Coordinates of N, CA and C in Angstrom, one line a residue:
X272 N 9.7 -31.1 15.7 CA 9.3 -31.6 14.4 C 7.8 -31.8 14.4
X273 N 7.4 -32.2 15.2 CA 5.7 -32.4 15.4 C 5.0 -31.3 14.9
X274 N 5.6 -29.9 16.1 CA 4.5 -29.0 16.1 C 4.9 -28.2 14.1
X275 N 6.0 -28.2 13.8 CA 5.9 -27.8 12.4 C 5.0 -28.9 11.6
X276 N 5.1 -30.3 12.0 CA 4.4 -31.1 11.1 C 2.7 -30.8 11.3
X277 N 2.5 -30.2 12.5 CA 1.2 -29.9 12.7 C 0.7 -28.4 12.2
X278 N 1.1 -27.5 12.3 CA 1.6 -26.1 11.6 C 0.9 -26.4 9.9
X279 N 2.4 -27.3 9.4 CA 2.1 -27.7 8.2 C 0.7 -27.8 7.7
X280 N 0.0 -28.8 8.5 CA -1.0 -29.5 8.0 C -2.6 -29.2 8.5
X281 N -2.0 -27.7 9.3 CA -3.0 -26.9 9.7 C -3.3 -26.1 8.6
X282 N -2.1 -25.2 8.2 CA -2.0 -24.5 7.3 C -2.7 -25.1 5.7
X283 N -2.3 -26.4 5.8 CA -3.0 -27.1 4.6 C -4.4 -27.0 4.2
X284 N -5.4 -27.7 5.7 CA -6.3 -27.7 5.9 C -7.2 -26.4 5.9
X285 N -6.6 -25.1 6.0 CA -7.0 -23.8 6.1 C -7.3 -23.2 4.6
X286 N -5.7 -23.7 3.3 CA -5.8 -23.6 2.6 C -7.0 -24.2 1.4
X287 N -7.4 -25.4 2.0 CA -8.4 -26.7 1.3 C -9.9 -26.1 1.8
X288 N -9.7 -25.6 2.8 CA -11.3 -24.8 3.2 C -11.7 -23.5 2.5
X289 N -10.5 -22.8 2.3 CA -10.7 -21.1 1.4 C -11.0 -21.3 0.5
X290 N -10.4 -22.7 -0.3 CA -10.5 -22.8 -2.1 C -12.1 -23.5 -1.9
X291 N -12.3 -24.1 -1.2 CA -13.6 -25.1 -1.1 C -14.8 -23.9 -1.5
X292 N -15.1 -22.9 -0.1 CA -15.3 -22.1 0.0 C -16.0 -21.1 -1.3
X293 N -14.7 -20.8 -1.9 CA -14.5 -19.6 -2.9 C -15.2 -20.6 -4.4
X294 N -15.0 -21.5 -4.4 CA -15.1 -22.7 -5.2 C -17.0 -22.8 -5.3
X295 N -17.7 -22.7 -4.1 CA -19.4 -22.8 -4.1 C -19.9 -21.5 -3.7
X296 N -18.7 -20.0 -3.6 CA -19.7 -19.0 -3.9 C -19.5 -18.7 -5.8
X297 N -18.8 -19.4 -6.5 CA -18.3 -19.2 -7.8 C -19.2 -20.4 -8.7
X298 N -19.8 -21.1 -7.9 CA -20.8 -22.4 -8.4 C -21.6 -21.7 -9.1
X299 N -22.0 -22.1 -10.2 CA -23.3 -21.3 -11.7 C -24.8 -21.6 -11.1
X300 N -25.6 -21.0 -10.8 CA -27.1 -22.0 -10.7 C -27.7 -21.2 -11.9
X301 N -28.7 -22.1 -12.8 CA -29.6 -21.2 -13.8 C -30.6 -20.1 -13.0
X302 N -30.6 -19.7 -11.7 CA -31.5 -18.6 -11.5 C -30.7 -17.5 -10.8
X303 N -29.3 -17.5 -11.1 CA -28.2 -16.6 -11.5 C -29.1 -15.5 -12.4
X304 N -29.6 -16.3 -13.1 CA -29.8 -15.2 -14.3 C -31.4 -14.8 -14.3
X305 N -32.1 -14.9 -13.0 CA -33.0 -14.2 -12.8 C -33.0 -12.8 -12.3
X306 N -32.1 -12.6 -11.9 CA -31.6 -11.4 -11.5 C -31.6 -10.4 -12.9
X307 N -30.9 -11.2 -13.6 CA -30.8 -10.4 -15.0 C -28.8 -9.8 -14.7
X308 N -28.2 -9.4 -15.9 CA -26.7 -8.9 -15.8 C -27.1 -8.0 -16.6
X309 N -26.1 -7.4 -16.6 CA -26.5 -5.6 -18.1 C -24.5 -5.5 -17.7
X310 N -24.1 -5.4 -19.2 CA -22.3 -5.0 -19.0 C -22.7 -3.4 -19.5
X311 N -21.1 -2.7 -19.6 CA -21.1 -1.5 -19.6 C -22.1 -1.0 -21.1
X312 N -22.1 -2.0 -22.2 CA -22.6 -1.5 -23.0 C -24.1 -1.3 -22.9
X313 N -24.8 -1.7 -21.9 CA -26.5 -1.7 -21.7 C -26.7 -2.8 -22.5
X314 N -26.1 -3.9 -22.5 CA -26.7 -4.9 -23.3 C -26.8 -6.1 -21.7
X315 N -28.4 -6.3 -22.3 CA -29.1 -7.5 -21.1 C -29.4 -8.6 -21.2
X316 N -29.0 -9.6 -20.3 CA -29.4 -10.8 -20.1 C -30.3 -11.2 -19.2
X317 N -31.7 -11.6 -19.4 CA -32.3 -11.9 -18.0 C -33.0 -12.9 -18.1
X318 N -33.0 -14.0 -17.3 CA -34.2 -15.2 -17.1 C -36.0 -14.4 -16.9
X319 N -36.7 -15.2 -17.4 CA -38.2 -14.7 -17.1 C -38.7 -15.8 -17.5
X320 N -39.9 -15.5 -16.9 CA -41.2 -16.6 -17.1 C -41.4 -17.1 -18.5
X321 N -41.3 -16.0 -19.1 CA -41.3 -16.3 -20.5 C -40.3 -16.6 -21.5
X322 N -39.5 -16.5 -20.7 CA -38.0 -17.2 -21.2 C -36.8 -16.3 -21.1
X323 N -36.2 -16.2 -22.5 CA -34.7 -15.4 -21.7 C -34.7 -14.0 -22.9
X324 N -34.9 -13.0 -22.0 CA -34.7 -11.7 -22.8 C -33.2 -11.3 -23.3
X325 N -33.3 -10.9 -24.4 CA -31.8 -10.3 -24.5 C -32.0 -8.8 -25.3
X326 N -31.7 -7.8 -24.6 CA -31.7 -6.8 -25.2 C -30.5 -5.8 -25.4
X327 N -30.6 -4.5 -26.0 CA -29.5 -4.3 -26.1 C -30.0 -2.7 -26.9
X328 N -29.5 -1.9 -26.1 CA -29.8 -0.1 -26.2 C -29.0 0.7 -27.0
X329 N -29.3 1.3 -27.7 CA -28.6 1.9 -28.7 C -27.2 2.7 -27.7
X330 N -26.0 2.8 -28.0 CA -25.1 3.6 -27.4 C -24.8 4.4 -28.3
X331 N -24.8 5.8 -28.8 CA -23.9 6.6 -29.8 C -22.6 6.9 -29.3
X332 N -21.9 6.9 -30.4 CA -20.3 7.4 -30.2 C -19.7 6.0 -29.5
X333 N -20.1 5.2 -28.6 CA -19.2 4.1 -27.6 C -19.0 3.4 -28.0
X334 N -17.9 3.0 -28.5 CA -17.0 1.8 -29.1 C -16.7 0.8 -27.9
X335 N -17.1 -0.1 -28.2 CA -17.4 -1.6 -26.9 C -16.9 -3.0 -27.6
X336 N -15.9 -3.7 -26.7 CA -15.3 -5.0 -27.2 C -16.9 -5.9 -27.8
X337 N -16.5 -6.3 -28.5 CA -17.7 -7.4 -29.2 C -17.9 -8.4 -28.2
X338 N -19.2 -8.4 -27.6 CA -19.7 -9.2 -27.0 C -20.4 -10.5 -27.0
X339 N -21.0 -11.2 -26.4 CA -21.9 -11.9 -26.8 C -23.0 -11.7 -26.9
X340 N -24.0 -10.5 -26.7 CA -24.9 -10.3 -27.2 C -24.9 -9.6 -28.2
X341 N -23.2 -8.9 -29.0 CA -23.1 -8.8 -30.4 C -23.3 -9.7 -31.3
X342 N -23.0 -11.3 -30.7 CA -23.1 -11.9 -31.9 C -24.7 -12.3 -32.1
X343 N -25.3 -12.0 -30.7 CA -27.3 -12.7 -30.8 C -27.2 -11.1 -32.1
X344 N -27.0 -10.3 -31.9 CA -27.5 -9.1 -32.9 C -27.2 -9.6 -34.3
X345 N -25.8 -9.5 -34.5 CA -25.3 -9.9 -35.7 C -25.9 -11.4 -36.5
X346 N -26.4 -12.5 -35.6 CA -26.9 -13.6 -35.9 C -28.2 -13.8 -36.0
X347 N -28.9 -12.1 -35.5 CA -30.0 -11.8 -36.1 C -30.2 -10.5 -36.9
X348 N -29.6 -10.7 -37.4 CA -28.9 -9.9 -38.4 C -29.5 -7.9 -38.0
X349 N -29.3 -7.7 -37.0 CA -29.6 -6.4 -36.3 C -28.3 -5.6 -36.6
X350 N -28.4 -4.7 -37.4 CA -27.3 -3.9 -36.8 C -26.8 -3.6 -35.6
X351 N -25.8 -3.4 -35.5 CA -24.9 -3.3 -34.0 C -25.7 -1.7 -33.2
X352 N -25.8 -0.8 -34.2 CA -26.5 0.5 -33.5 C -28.1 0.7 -33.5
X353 N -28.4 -0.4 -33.6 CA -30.3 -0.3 -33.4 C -30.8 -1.1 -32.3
X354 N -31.9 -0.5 -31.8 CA -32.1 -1.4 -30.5 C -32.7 -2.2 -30.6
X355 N -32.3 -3.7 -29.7 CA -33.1 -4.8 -29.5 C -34.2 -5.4 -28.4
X356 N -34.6 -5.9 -28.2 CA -35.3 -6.5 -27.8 C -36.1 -7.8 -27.7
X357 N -35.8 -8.9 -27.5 CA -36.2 -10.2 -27.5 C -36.1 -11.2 -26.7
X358 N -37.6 -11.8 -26.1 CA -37.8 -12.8 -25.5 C -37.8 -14.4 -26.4
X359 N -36.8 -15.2 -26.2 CA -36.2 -16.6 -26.7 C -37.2 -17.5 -25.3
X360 N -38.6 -17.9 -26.3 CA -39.4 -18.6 -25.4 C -38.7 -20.1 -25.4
X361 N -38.1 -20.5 -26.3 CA -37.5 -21.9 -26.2 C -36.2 -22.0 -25.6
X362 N -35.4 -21.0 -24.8 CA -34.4 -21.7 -24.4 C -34.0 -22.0 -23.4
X363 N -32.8 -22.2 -23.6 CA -32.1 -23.1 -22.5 C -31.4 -22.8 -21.8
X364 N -30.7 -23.0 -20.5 CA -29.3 -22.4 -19.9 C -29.1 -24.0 -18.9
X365 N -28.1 -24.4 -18.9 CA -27.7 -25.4 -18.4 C -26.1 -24.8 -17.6
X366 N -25.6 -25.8 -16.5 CA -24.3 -25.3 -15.8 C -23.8 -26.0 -15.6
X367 N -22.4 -25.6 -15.4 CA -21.2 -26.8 -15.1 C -20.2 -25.9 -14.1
X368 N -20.2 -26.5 -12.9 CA -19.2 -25.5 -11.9 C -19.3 -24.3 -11.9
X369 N -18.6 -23.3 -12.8 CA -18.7 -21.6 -12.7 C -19.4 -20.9 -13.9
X370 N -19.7 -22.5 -14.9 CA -19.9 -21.8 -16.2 C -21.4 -22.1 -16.5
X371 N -22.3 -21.1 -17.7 CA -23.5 -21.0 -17.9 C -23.4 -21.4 -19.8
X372 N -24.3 -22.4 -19.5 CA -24.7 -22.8 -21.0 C -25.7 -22.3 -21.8
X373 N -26.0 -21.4 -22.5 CA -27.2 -20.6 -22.6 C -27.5 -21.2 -24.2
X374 N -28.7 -21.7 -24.9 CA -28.7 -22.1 -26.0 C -30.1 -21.4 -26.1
X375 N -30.3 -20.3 -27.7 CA -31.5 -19.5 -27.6 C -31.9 -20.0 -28.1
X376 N -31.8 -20.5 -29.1 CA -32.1 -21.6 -30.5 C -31.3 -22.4 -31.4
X377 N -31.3 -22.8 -32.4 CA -30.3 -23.7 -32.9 C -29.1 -23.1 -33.0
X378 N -29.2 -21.9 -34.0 CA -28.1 -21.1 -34.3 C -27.2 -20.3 -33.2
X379 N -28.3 -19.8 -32.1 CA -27.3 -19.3 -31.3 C -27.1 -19.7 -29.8
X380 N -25.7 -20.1 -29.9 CA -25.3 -20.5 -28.0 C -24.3 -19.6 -27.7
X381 N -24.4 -19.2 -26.4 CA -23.9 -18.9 -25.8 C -23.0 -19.0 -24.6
X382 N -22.0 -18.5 -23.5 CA -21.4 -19.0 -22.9 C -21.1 -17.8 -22.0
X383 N -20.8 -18.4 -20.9 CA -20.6 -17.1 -19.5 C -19.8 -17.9 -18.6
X384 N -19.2 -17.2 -18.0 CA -18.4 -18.1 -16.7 C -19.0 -17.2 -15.3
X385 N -18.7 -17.7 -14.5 CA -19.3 -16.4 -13.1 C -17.7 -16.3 -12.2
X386 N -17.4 -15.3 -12.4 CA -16.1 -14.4 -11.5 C -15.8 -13.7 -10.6
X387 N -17.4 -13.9 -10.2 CA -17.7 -13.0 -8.4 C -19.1 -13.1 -8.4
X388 N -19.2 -12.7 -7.4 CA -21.0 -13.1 -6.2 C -22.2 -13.0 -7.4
X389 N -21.6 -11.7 -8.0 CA -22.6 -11.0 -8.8 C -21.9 -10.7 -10.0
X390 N -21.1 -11.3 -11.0 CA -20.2 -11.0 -12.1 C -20.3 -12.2 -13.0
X391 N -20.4 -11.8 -14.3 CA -20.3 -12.7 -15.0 C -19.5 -12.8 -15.9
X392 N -18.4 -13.1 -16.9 CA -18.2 -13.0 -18.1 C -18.0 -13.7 -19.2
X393 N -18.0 -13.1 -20.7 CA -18.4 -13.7 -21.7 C -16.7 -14.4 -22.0
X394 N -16.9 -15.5 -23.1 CA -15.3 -15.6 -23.5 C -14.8 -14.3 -24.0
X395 N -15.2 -13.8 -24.4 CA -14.6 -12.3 -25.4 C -13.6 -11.2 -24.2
X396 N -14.3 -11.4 -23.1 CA -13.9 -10.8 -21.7 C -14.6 -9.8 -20.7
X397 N -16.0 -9.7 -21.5 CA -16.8 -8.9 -21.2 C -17.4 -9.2 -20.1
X398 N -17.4 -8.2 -19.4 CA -18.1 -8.4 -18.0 C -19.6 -8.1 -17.5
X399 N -20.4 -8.8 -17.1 CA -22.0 -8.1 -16.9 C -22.0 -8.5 -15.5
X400 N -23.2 -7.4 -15.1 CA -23.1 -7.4 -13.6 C -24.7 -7.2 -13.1
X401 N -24.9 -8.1 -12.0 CA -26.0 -8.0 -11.3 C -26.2 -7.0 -10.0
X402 N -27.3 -6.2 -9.5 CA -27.2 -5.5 -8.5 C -28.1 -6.6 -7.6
X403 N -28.6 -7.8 -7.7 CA -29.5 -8.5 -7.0 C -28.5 -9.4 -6.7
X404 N -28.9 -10.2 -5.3 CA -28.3 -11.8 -5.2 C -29.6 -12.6 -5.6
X405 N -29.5 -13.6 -6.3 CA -30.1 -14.6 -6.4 C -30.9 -15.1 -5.0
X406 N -32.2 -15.2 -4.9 CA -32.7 -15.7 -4.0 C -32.4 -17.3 -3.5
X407 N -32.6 -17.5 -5.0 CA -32.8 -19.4 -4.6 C -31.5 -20.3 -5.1
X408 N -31.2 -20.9 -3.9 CA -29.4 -21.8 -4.3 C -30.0 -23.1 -4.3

């Protein structure tokens, strides 16, 4: 009975270290997004000196789930098929566990969760991806 009770609470312990683990490589830092992410549509997110770029490259013919950098287009009133480009000197990105609070200006916030080392996604389900690790934790 011991050695199962020890087994047990080995197994426990092994379990509470993997989730711990997986738990602070999934932690958000704001320089996450100095790397910058781009999803399949070529639409970009990147921290800079000058604040937070969002751009976003014309795709012909490619029909793409509506993102969140659809709605920075649409809430600046860009058509969905013209290209963007803009640095948001005033904003903000704040975090909470896995998730990224991005506010560019009054009207528009944003929202990301992180779902691997280098993955991010929007609520909509969109996924953007970094080829860099973040330097600084």
């Amino acid at each position: 009975m011991k050695k199962l009770m020890l087994l047990f609470f080995s197994a426990l312990l092994l379990v509470a270290c993997t989730d711990s683990s997986k738990n602070d490589e999934l932690k958000a830092y704001v320089s996450d997004l100095e790397s910058g992410f781009i999803n399949n549509s070529n639409q970009i997110i990147v921290l800079s000196e000058e604040g937070i770029r969002i751009s976003s490259h014309v795709q012909s013919g490619k029909s793409h789930r509506k993102s969140n950098i659809d709605k920075v287009l649409e809430k600046e009133n860009i058509p969905l098929n013209q290209q963007f480009n803009k640095v948001y000197k005033e904003a903000t990105i704040k975090t909470d566990g896995s998730k990224y609070y991005v506010t560019l200006d009054e009207n528009i916030k944003l929202e990301f969760e992180k779902v691997g080392l280098r993955i991010i996604e929007d609520p909509e389900g969109v996924e953007y991806y970094t080829k860099e690790y973040s330097e600084e934790k």
